[in-house]
CSV table of C-alpha atoms in Angstrom, one decimal:
chain,number,residue,atom,x,y,z
A,9,MET,CA,48.2,-20.4,16.6
A,10,LEU,CA,45.4,-17.9,18.5
A,11,THR,CA,42.8,-20.9,18.9
A,12,ILE,CA,45.2,-23.7,20.7
A,13,PRO,CA,46.6,-21.3,23.5
A,14,LEU,CA,43.1,-20.1,24.1
A,15,VAL,CA,42.1,-23.6,24.3
A,16,MET,CA,44.9,-24.3,26.6
A,17,ILE,CA,44.0,-21.5,29.0
A,18,ALA,CA,40.2,-22.6,29.2
A,19,GLU,CA,41.0,-25.7,29.8
A,20,ILE,CA,44.0,-24.6,32.5
A,21,LEU,CA,40.5,-23.2,34.1
A,22,ILE,CA,38.9,-26.3,34.1
A,23,TYR,CA,41.9,-28.6,35.0
A,24,VAL,CA,42.5,-26.7,38.9
A,25,PRO,CA,39.0,-27.8,40.1
A,26,SER,CA,39.0,-31.2,38.3
A,27,ILE,CA,42.1,-32.0,40.1
A,28,ALA,CA,40.6,-31.1,42.9
A,29,ASN,CA,37.7,-33.4,42.4
A,30,PHE,CA,40.0,-36.0,41.6
A,31,TYR,CA,42.1,-35.3,44.8
A,32,GLN,CA,38.6,-36.0,46.9
A,33,ASN,CA,37.3,-38.8,45.1
A,34,ARG,CA,40.3,-40.6,45.5
A,35,LEU,CA,40.3,-40.1,49.1
A,36,ASN,CA,36.5,-40.7,49.7
A,37,ASP,CA,37.6,-43.9,47.5
A,38,ARG,CA,39.8,-45.1,50.3
A,39,LEU,CA,37.2,-44.3,53.4
A,40,ALA,CA,34.8,-46.4,51.4
A,41,ALA,CA,36.8,-49.1,51.6
A,42,ALA,CA,37.9,-48.8,54.7
A,43,ASN,CA,34.1,-48.8,55.9
A,44,THR,CA,33.8,-52.1,54.2
A,45,ALA,CA,36.7,-53.5,55.9
A,46,ALA,CA,35.7,-52.2,59.4
A,47,LEU,CA,32.6,-53.9,58.9
A,48,VAL,CA,34.1,-57.0,58.1
A,49,LEU,CA,37.1,-56.3,61.0
A,50,ASP,CA,34.4,-55.9,63.3
A,51,ALA,CA,32.0,-58.8,62.4
A,52,ALA,CA,34.8,-60.8,63.6
A,53,PRO,CA,34.4,-63.1,66.7
A,54,ASN,CA,35.6,-60.8,69.7
A,55,SER,CA,37.0,-58.7,66.8
A,56,MET,CA,40.2,-60.9,66.5
A,57,VAL,CA,40.9,-61.5,62.7
A,58,PRO,CA,44.3,-63.4,62.1
A,59,ASP,CA,47.0,-61.2,60.9
A,60,SER,CA,47.3,-62.7,57.6
A,61,LEU,CA,43.7,-61.8,56.5
A,62,ALA,CA,44.0,-58.4,58.0
A,63,ARG,CA,47.1,-58.1,55.9
A,64,GLN,CA,45.0,-59.3,52.7
A,65,ILE,CA,42.1,-56.8,53.5
A,66,LEU,CA,44.7,-53.6,53.9
A,67,SER,CA,46.3,-54.7,51.1
A,68,SER,CA,42.9,-55.0,48.7
A,69,ILE,CA,42.0,-51.6,49.9
A,70,GLY,CA,45.8,-50.2,49.4
A,71,ALA,CA,46.2,-49.0,53.6
A,72,ARG,CA,48.6,-49.1,56.3
A,73,ALA,CA,45.7,-49.3,59.1
A,74,VAL,CA,42.3,-48.6,59.9
A,75,ALA,CA,41.1,-47.3,63.2
A,76,ILE,CA,37.4,-46.8,64.1
A,77,LYS,CA,36.3,-44.2,66.9
A,78,HIS,CA,33.7,-45.0,69.5
A,79,GLY,CA,32.8,-41.8,72.0
A,80,GLN,CA,36.1,-41.3,73.6
A,81,GLN,CA,37.5,-44.7,72.5
A,82,ARG,CA,39.7,-45.2,69.6
A,83,ARG,CA,40.1,-48.7,68.4
A,84,LEU,CA,42.8,-49.9,65.6
A,85,LEU,CA,41.0,-52.6,63.6
A,86,ALA,CA,43.8,-53.3,61.7
A,87,SER,CA,47.2,-52.1,61.0
A,88,ALA,CA,50.4,-53.6,58.6
A,89,ASP,CA,53.7,-52.1,58.4
A,90,MET,CA,52.7,-48.5,60.0
A,91,PRO,CA,55.3,-45.9,59.3
A,92,ALA,CA,57.3,-44.5,61.6
A,93,SER,CA,55.3,-40.9,61.1
A,94,VAL,CA,52.4,-39.6,59.7
A,95,GLN,CA,52.9,-36.3,57.6
A,96,ARG,CA,49.3,-34.9,57.5
A,97,ASP,CA,45.8,-35.6,58.6
A,98,ILE,CA,43.3,-35.0,56.2
A,99,ASP,CA,39.8,-34.4,57.4
A,100,MET,CA,37.4,-35.1,54.6
A,101,ARG,CA,34.1,-33.9,56.8
A,102,THR,CA,34.9,-30.3,56.9
A,103,MET,CA,36.6,-30.1,53.2
A,104,MET,CA,35.8,-27.4,51.0
A,105,MET,CA,36.8,-26.7,48.0
A,106,GLY,CA,39.3,-23.9,48.6
A,107,ASN,CA,41.0,-26.2,50.7
A,108,ALA,CA,40.6,-29.4,48.2
A,109,ILE,CA,42.6,-27.1,45.5
A,110,TYR,CA,45.8,-26.3,48.1
A,111,GLN,CA,45.7,-29.8,49.5
A,112,ALA,CA,46.0,-31.3,46.1
A,113,PHE,CA,48.5,-29.1,44.6
A,114,GLU,CA,50.4,-29.5,47.6
A,115,MET,CA,50.6,-33.0,47.2
A,116,MET,CA,51.7,-32.9,43.9
A,117,LEU,CA,54.4,-30.5,44.7
A,118,THR,CA,55.6,-32.3,47.9
A,119,GLU,CA,58.3,-35.0,46.8
A,120,ALA,CA,58.1,-36.6,50.3
A,121,ASP,CA,57.2,-40.4,50.2
A,122,GLY,CA,55.4,-40.4,53.8
A,123,ALA,CA,51.7,-41.8,55.0
A,124,ILE,CA,48.6,-39.6,55.4
A,125,ARG,CA,45.5,-40.2,57.5
A,126,ILE,CA,41.9,-40.0,56.2
A,127,ILE,CA,39.3,-39.1,58.5
A,128,GLY,CA,36.0,-39.4,57.1
A,129,PRO,CA,32.3,-40.3,58.4
A,130,THR,CA,31.4,-44.0,59.2
A,131,SER,CA,28.1,-45.7,58.7
A,132,ALA,CA,29.0,-48.4,61.4
A,133,GLY,CA,27.5,-45.9,64.6
A,134,ALA,CA,30.9,-44.9,65.4
A,135,GLU,CA,32.2,-41.3,65.5
A,136,TYR,CA,34.7,-41.2,62.6
A,137,ILE,CA,36.7,-43.8,60.8
A,138,ASP,CA,40.3,-43.3,60.0
A,139,VAL,CA,42.7,-44.6,57.4
A,140,VAL,CA,46.4,-44.7,56.8
A,141,VAL,CA,47.8,-44.9,53.6
A,142,ASP,CA,50.5,-43.7,51.2
A,143,GLU,CA,51.0,-40.9,50.0
A,144,LYS,CA,53.1,-41.7,47.0
A,145,PRO,CA,50.5,-44.2,45.0
A,146,LEU,CA,47.9,-41.1,45.5
A,147,ARG,CA,50.3,-38.5,43.7
A,148,LYS,CA,51.0,-40.9,40.9
A,149,ALA,CA,47.5,-41.3,40.4
A,150,MET,CA,47.4,-37.5,40.4
A,151,TYR,CA,50.0,-37.4,37.9
A,152,ARG,CA,48.3,-39.9,35.3
A,153,PHE,CA,45.1,-38.1,35.5
A,154,SER,CA,46.9,-34.4,34.8
A,155,ILE,CA,48.5,-35.9,31.7
A,156,ASN,CA,45.4,-38.1,30.5
A,157,LEU,CA,43.6,-34.2,30.9
A,158,VAL,CA,46.6,-32.2,29.1
A,159,LEU,CA,46.6,-35.0,26.2
A,160,PHE,CA,43.0,-34.6,26.1
A,161,SER,CA,42.7,-31.0,25.9
A,162,LEU,CA,45.6,-30.7,23.4
A,163,ALA,CA,43.9,-32.8,21.1
A,164,ILE,CA,40.4,-30.9,22.0
A,165,SER,CA,42.4,-27.6,21.1
A,166,ILE,CA,43.8,-29.0,17.9
A,167,LEU,CA,40.6,-30.4,16.7
A,168,THR,CA,38.9,-26.7,18.0
A,169,ALA,CA,41.9,-25.0,15.9
A,170,ALA,CA,40.8,-26.9,12.8
A,171,LEU,CA,37.4,-26.2,13.0
A,172,VAL,CA,37.7,-22.1,14.0
A,173,TYR,CA,40.4,-22.2,10.9
A,174,LEU,CA,38.1,-23.6,8.2
A,175,ALA,CA,35.1,-21.8,9.9
A,176,LEU,CA,36.8,-18.7,9.8
A,177,HIS,CA,38.2,-19.5,6.6
A,178,TYR,CA,35.4,-20.4,4.8
A,179,LEU,CA,32.8,-17.7,6.5
A,180,PHE,CA,35.4,-14.8,6.5
A,181,VAL,CA,38.4,-14.9,4.9
A,182,ARG,CA,37.6,-16.1,1.8
A,183,PRO,CA,35.0,-13.5,1.6
A,184,MET,CA,37.2,-10.8,2.0
A,185,ARG,CA,39.9,-12.5,-0.4
A,186,ARG,CA,37.0,-12.3,-2.9
A,187,VAL,CA,36.6,-8.8,-2.1
A,188,THR,CA,40.0,-7.7,-2.0
A,189,ALA,CA,40.9,-9.4,-5.3
A,190,ASN,CA,37.8,-7.5,-6.5
A,191,LEU,CA,39.4,-4.3,-5.6
A,192,VAL,CA,42.5,-5.4,-6.9
A,193,ALA,CA,40.7,-5.8,-10.4
A,194,TYR,CA,38.5,-3.0,-10.4
A,195,HIS,CA,41.3,-0.6,-9.8
A,196,ALA,CA,43.0,-2.1,-12.9
A,197,ASP,CA,39.9,-1.3,-14.9
A,198,PRO,CA,37.5,0.9,-13.2
A,199,GLU,CA,35.5,1.5,-16.4
A,200,SER,CA,34.5,-2.3,-16.8
A,201,PRO,CA,31.0,-3.3,-15.9
A,202,ALA,CA,32.5,-6.5,-15.9
A,203,ARG,CA,34.6,-6.1,-13.1
A,204,VAL,CA,31.7,-4.8,-10.8
A,205,ILE,CA,31.5,-7.5,-8.1
A,206,ALA,CA,28.2,-9.7,-7.6
A,207,PRO,CA,27.0,-9.5,-4.3
A,208,SER,CA,26.0,-12.6,-2.4
A,209,ASP,CA,23.2,-13.4,-0.5
A,210,ARG,CA,24.6,-13.1,2.9
A,211,GLY,CA,22.6,-11.2,5.5
A,212,ASP,CA,25.5,-10.4,7.8
A,213,GLU,CA,28.0,-7.1,7.6
A,214,ILE,CA,30.0,-8.7,4.8
A,215,GLY,CA,26.6,-9.1,2.7
A,216,GLN,CA,26.2,-5.9,3.2
A,217,VAL,CA,29.5,-4.6,2.4
A,218,GLU,CA,29.6,-6.5,-1.3
A,219,ARG,CA,26.0,-5.0,-1.9
A,220,GLU,CA,27.5,-1.5,-0.9
A,221,LEU,CA,30.4,-2.0,-3.1
A,222,SER,CA,28.5,-3.6,-6.3
A,223,ASP,CA,26.1,-0.3,-5.9
A,224,MET,CA,29.0,1.9,-5.2
A,225,GLN,CA,31.2,0.3,-8.2
A,226,ARG,CA,28.3,0.5,-10.7
A,227,ASP,CA,27.8,4.2,-10.0
A,228,LEU,CA,31.7,5.0,-10.7
A,229,VAL,CA,31.1,2.7,-13.8
A,230,SER,CA,28.2,5.0,-15.0
A,231,MET,CA,30.2,8.3,-13.8
A,232,LEU,CA,33.4,7.0,-15.3
A,233,HIS,CA,31.4,6.2,-19.2
A,234,GLN,CA,29.6,10.0,-18.6
A,235,ARG,CA,32.9,11.3,-18.4
A,236,SER,CA,34.4,9.7,-20.9
A,237,ARG,CA,31.4,11.2,-23.4
A,238,LEU,CA,31.7,14.3,-22.3
A,239,ALA,CA,35.5,14.3,-23.0
A,240,ALA,CA,35.2,13.0,-26.6
A,241,LEU,CA,32.1,15.7,-26.6
A,242,GLY,CA,34.2,18.2,-25.4
A,243,LEU,CA,37.2,18.2,-28.1
A,244,ALA,CA,34.3,17.9,-30.6
A,245,VAL,CA,32.6,21.1,-29.1
A,246,SER,CA,35.6,22.7,-29.0
A,247,LYS,CA,36.8,22.5,-32.7
A,248,ILE,CA,33.0,23.8,-33.6
A,249,ASN,CA,33.1,26.2,-31.1
A,250,HIS,CA,36.3,27.4,-33.1
A,251,ASP,CA,34.6,27.9,-36.4
A,252,LEU,CA,31.5,29.2,-35.0
A,253,ARG,CA,32.9,31.9,-33.5
A,254,ASN,CA,34.8,33.2,-36.2
A,255,LEU,CA,31.5,32.7,-38.6
A,256,LEU,CA,29.6,34.7,-35.6
A,257,ALA,CA,32.8,37.7,-36.1
A,258,SER,CA,31.7,37.7,-39.8
A,259,ALA,CA,27.8,37.7,-39.1
A,260,GLN,CA,29.0,40.8,-36.6
A,261,LEU,CA,30.9,42.6,-39.1
A,262,ILE,CA,27.7,42.4,-41.4
A,263,SER,CA,25.5,43.3,-38.5
A,264,ASP,CA,27.2,46.5,-38.2
A,265,GLN,CA,26.8,47.7,-41.6
A,266,LEU,CA,23.0,46.9,-41.3
A,267,ALA,CA,23.3,49.6,-38.5
A,268,THR,CA,24.1,52.2,-41.0
A,269,VAL,CA,21.1,51.6,-43.1
A,270,PRO,CA,18.1,54.1,-42.8
A,271,ASP,CA,15.1,52.2,-42.5
A,272,PRO,CA,13.5,52.6,-39.3
A,273,ARG,CA,12.7,49.2,-39.1
A,274,VAL,CA,16.6,48.2,-39.7
A,275,GLN,CA,17.5,50.8,-37.4
A,276,ARG,CA,15.0,49.1,-34.2
A,277,PHE,CA,16.4,45.6,-34.6
A,278,ALA,CA,20.1,45.9,-35.7
A,279,PRO,CA,20.9,47.1,-32.1
A,280,LYS,CA,19.2,43.6,-30.9
A,281,LEU,CA,20.8,41.8,-33.4
A,282,VAL,CA,24.2,43.2,-32.6
A,283,ARG,CA,23.8,42.6,-29.3
A,284,SER,CA,22.9,39.5,-29.6
A,285,LEU,CA,26.1,38.4,-31.7
A,286,GLU,CA,28.2,40.0,-29.0
A,287,ARG,CA,26.6,37.5,-26.4
A,288,ALA,CA,27.1,34.4,-28.7
A,289,ILE,CA,31.0,35.4,-29.6
A,290,ALA,CA,31.6,36.2,-26.0
A,291,PHE,CA,30.2,32.8,-24.9
A,292,CYS,CA,32.1,30.8,-27.3
A,293,GLN,CA,35.4,32.4,-26.5
A,294,SER,CA,34.9,31.7,-22.9
A,295,THR,CA,33.7,28.4,-23.7
A,296,LEU,CA,36.6,25.6,-22.7
A,297,SER,CA,35.3,22.2,-23.8
A,298,TYR,CA,31.8,20.8,-23.3
A,299,GLY,CA,30.8,19.9,-20.0
A,300,ARG,CA,33.2,22.1,-18.4
A,301,ALA,CA,32.7,25.6,-19.0
A,302,GLN,CA,34.7,27.8,-17.4
A,303,GLU,CA,31.9,30.9,-16.1
A,304,ALA,CA,33.6,34.1,-15.7
A,305,ALA,CA,32.7,35.9,-12.3
A,306,PRO,CA,29.7,38.1,-12.6
A,307,ASP,CA,30.2,41.5,-13.3
A,308,ARG,CA,27.6,42.7,-10.9
A,309,ARG,CA,25.8,45.9,-10.8
A,310,ARG,CA,22.6,47.7,-9.9
A,311,ILE,CA,20.5,47.2,-12.7
A,312,PRO,CA,16.7,47.4,-13.6
A,313,LEU,CA,14.8,43.9,-13.9
A,314,ASP,CA,12.6,45.1,-16.9
A,315,PRO,CA,15.0,45.6,-19.6
A,316,VAL,CA,16.5,42.5,-19.3
A,317,VAL,CA,13.0,40.7,-19.1
A,318,ASN,CA,11.6,42.4,-22.3
A,319,GLU,CA,14.8,41.1,-24.0
A,320,VAL,CA,14.1,38.2,-23.2
A,321,ARG,CA,10.9,37.8,-24.5
A,322,GLU,CA,11.8,39.4,-27.6
A,323,SER,CA,14.6,36.8,-28.0
A,324,LEU,CA,11.7,34.0,-27.7
A,325,GLY,CA,9.8,35.7,-30.4
A,326,LEU,CA,7.0,36.4,-28.1
A,327,ALA,CA,7.0,39.9,-28.5
A,328,GLY,CA,4.2,40.1,-31.0
A,329,ASP,CA,0.5,38.1,-31.0
A,330,THR,CA,1.4,33.9,-30.0
A,331,SER,CA,-0.3,31.2,-29.2
A,332,ILE,CA,1.7,31.4,-26.0
A,333,ALA,CA,0.8,34.3,-23.6
A,334,TRP,CA,3.6,36.4,-21.7
A,335,VAL,CA,2.4,37.9,-18.4
A,336,SER,CA,4.9,40.0,-16.6
A,337,HIS,CA,4.4,41.3,-12.8
A,338,LEU,CA,7.4,43.3,-11.7
A,339,GLU,CA,6.8,45.5,-8.7
A,340,ARG,CA,7.8,49.4,-10.1
A,341,GLY,CA,11.2,50.4,-10.2
A,342,LEU,CA,12.5,47.0,-9.3
A,343,THR,CA,16.2,46.6,-9.7
A,344,ILE,CA,18.6,43.7,-8.7
A,345,ASP,CA,22.3,43.3,-8.1
A,346,ALA,CA,23.8,41.3,-11.0
A,347,ASP,CA,25.4,40.7,-13.9
A,348,PRO,CA,22.9,41.4,-16.9
A,349,ASP,CA,24.4,39.1,-19.4
A,350,GLN,CA,24.0,36.3,-16.9
A,351,LEU,CA,21.0,37.3,-15.4
A,352,PHE,CA,19.9,37.2,-19.3
A,353,ARG,CA,21.0,33.5,-19.6
A,354,ILE,CA,19.2,32.3,-16.6
A,355,LEU,CA,15.9,34.0,-17.2
A,356,LEU,CA,16.5,33.0,-21.1
A,357,ASN,CA,17.4,29.1,-20.1
A,358,LEU,CA,14.2,28.7,-18.1
A,359,THR,CA,11.7,30.4,-20.1
A,360,ARG,CA,12.8,28.4,-23.0
A,361,ASN,CA,12.4,25.4,-21.2
A,362,ALA,CA,8.8,26.5,-20.6
A,363,VAL,CA,8.1,27.0,-24.1
A,364,GLN,CA,9.3,23.5,-25.2
A,365,ALA,CA,7.4,22.2,-22.4
A,366,MET,CA,4.0,23.3,-23.3
A,367,GLU,CA,5.0,22.9,-26.9
A,368,THR,CA,4.7,19.5,-26.6
A,369,ARG,CA,1.5,19.3,-24.5
A,370,GLY,CA,-1.3,17.3,-26.3
A,371,ALA,CA,-3.8,19.0,-28.3
A,372,ASP,CA,-6.7,17.9,-25.9
A,373,GLU,CA,-5.4,20.5,-23.4
A,374,THR,CA,-7.6,23.5,-22.5
A,375,THR,CA,-5.5,25.5,-20.4
A,376,ALA,CA,-3.9,28.2,-22.1
A,377,SER,CA,-0.3,28.1,-23.1
A,378,GLN,CA,1.0,31.2,-20.6
A,379,ILE,CA,4.4,32.3,-19.0
A,380,ARG,CA,4.6,34.0,-15.9
A,381,ILE,CA,7.1,36.3,-14.4
A,382,VAL,CA,7.0,37.7,-10.9
A,383,GLY,CA,9.3,39.8,-9.5
A,384,LYS,CA,9.4,41.8,-5.8
A,385,ARG,CA,12.2,42.9,-3.3
A,386,GLU,CA,12.5,41.2,0.2
A,387,GLY,CA,15.0,43.4,2.4
A,388,ILE,CA,18.2,42.9,0.4
A,389,VAL,CA,16.8,39.8,-1.5
A,390,THR,CA,15.7,40.1,-5.2
A,391,ILE,CA,13.2,37.6,-5.9
A,392,VAL,CA,12.0,36.1,-9.4
A,393,GLU,CA,9.3,33.6,-9.9
A,394,VAL,CA,9.3,31.9,-13.7
A,395,SER,CA,6.2,29.6,-13.9
A,396,ASP,CA,4.2,28.2,-16.9
A,397,SER,CA,0.9,26.2,-17.5
A,398,GLY,CA,2.8,23.6,-19.1
A,399,PRO,CA,2.7,19.7,-18.1
A,400,GLY,CA,5.0,20.2,-14.7
A,401,ILE,CA,8.0,18.2,-14.3
A,402,PRO,CA,7.9,14.5,-13.4
A,403,GLN,CA,9.1,12.8,-10.3
A,404,LYS,CA,11.5,11.1,-11.4
A,405,ALA,CA,13.3,14.0,-13.3
A,406,ARG,CA,12.8,16.2,-9.9
A,407,GLU,CA,15.5,14.1,-8.6
A,408,HIS,CA,18.6,15.2,-10.1
A,409,LEU,CA,16.8,18.4,-11.4
A,410,PHE,CA,19.8,20.5,-11.6
A,411,GLU,CA,22.2,18.3,-13.2
A,412,ALA,CA,23.6,17.9,-16.5
A,413,PHE,CA,22.2,15.3,-18.5
A,414,GLN,CA,19.8,14.3,-15.5
A,415,SER,CA,17.1,16.4,-15.2
A,416,SER,CA,15.6,16.5,-18.5
A,417,SER,CA,12.2,14.8,-19.4
A,418,ARG,CA,11.9,16.1,-22.8
A,419,ARG,CA,12.6,13.6,-25.6
A,420,GLY,CA,15.9,14.9,-27.1
A,421,GLY,CA,16.5,17.2,-24.0
A,422,THR,CA,19.9,17.4,-22.6
A,423,GLY,CA,18.8,18.6,-19.0
A,424,LEU,CA,21.6,21.5,-19.5
A,425,GLY,CA,19.5,24.7,-19.3
A,426,LEU,CA,18.8,24.3,-15.6
A,427,ALA,CA,22.2,23.2,-14.9
A,428,ILE,CA,23.7,26.3,-16.2
A,429,ALA,CA,21.0,28.6,-14.9
A,430,ALA,CA,21.7,27.1,-11.4
A,431,GLU,CA,25.2,27.4,-11.7
A,432,LEU,CA,24.9,31.2,-12.8
A,433,VAL,CA,22.7,31.7,-9.5
A,434,ARG,CA,25.0,30.3,-7.2
A,435,ALA,CA,27.6,32.6,-8.9
A,436,HIS,CA,25.8,35.5,-7.5
A,437,GLY,CA,25.8,34.1,-4.4
A,438,GLY,CA,21.7,32.8,-4.6
A,439,GLN,CA,19.6,30.0,-4.9
A,440,ILE,CA,17.2,28.7,-7.4
A,441,ARG,CA,14.5,26.0,-6.8
A,442,LEU,CA,11.5,24.4,-7.5
A,443,VAL,CA,8.5,25.2,-5.7
A,444,ASP,CA,5.2,23.6,-5.7
A,445,SER,CA,2.3,25.0,-8.1
A,446,ASN,CA,-1.2,24.1,-9.5
A,447,ILE,CA,-0.4,24.6,-12.7
A,448,GLY,CA,2.9,23.9,-14.6
A,449,ALA,CA,6.5,24.4,-13.1
A,450,THR,CA,7.4,27.2,-11.0
A,451,PHE,CA,11.1,28.5,-10.2
A,452,ARG,CA,11.9,30.3,-7.8
A,453,ILE,CA,15.2,32.8,-8.1
A,454,GLU,CA,16.4,34.5,-5.0
A,455,ILE,CA,19.9,36.5,-5.6
A,456,PRO,CA,20.8,38.9,-2.4
A,457,ASP,CA,22.6,41.8,-2.5
A,458,ARG,CA,26.4,42.3,-2.5
A,459,PRO,CA,27.5,43.2,1.6
A,460,VAL,CA,28.4,46.7,1.5
A,461,GLU,CA,32.0,47.6,3.4
A,462,LEU,CA,31.0,50.2,6.0
A,463,HIS,CA,34.4,51.1,6.5
A,464,ALA,CA,35.3,51.7,2.8
A,465,PRO,CA,34.2,54.9,2.4
A,466,ARG,CA,35.5,56.3,5.8
A,467,ASP,CA,38.8,54.3,4.2
A,468,GLU,CA,38.9,56.1,1.1
A,469,ARG,CA,38.5,59.8,2.8
A,470,ALA,CA,41.1,58.9,5.2
A,471,SER,CA,43.5,58.2,2.3
A,472,ALA,CA,42.5,61.3,0.0
């Protein structure tokens, strides 16, 4: 339906010059026949031709009269049944395409049945030749030509429409229907890998859409499978968390009794044990489900960094003589504006990963195992770097370094440690990133101080 009128419009644009060209050709044909008749008539003795022969000649060329002009003299060569008047004169010597178009449509739209005089050049040495013909036969011929052209154009339009429809159907409509049907089917079961569209080998935009849609669906299927596993694990861990919290509460009661034992060694380690149990209980209390831990907003205050670093070292069991050396370089009196418990968890996750990485090194490694913590202050930002002398982080793991279940390069690891550390650092308004190092891996933590409201003390004094 769209192609047929468009092709017809194109045919109309073709028809206008075509009918004008047909009009000119018919007039030129009459002039050519008149020139031939003029040679016959002019070759007769004394230019005298019997009336019967003249009528036959004129009838054969479809003319009423033929005349020729030499200089100032116009000579009538033959005539038969001359009309009373001539409707118009048509000079083919000066006719242009615009005039031909106008005269062609004027003749087709005029209902007169008169005669016209056609004037044109001649090859008989005369100035021009003119021939008088009836207008009606020429008009009928133009009508027939127009009808034939319209019918031919309509046939071409129908054929073109069919070809265009088939081409559009197979090139565009069918692939788009396939994509649409796949989207509907995928929406019904987005976790099924069987619903992922199989892209074709097309190199155009539809082929690109199919490939991008296939990649997107595969990513979504993988993500949904991971979410389902996390939900199932979350339910199991929530149950474990409930019972573990009760066990830790019982252990806390026992540790409180240990604090009353007068042994110096017990008095030394009992507060640390109590503190560790309190952290474990608080963490279990805040855990809602596996993979979705609602971290509390950090309770930030300015604290010295050195005690937190020492507590992390003791929690890892690296306070004594161990195979892993602990090196701490902190600026004298360095403080940080952070939640002490969350800062402890950040450093513990990073250093535990470092310990586990160095434990997996081969026996032929000659580099000494070492964990190094460097702390300094730049303006209002506290910078802490945690580095190790382990094997480093593979390039594949760096692409999803701080994503859960994605960044672990150690067999059996989950990659949660870096994800938790990154989440806690972001909660402080800071950032954590892996920096280039010659040996092992180095993580750089930047935590800015909280902004100070300058008008707060003034407002408090005014209210007081």
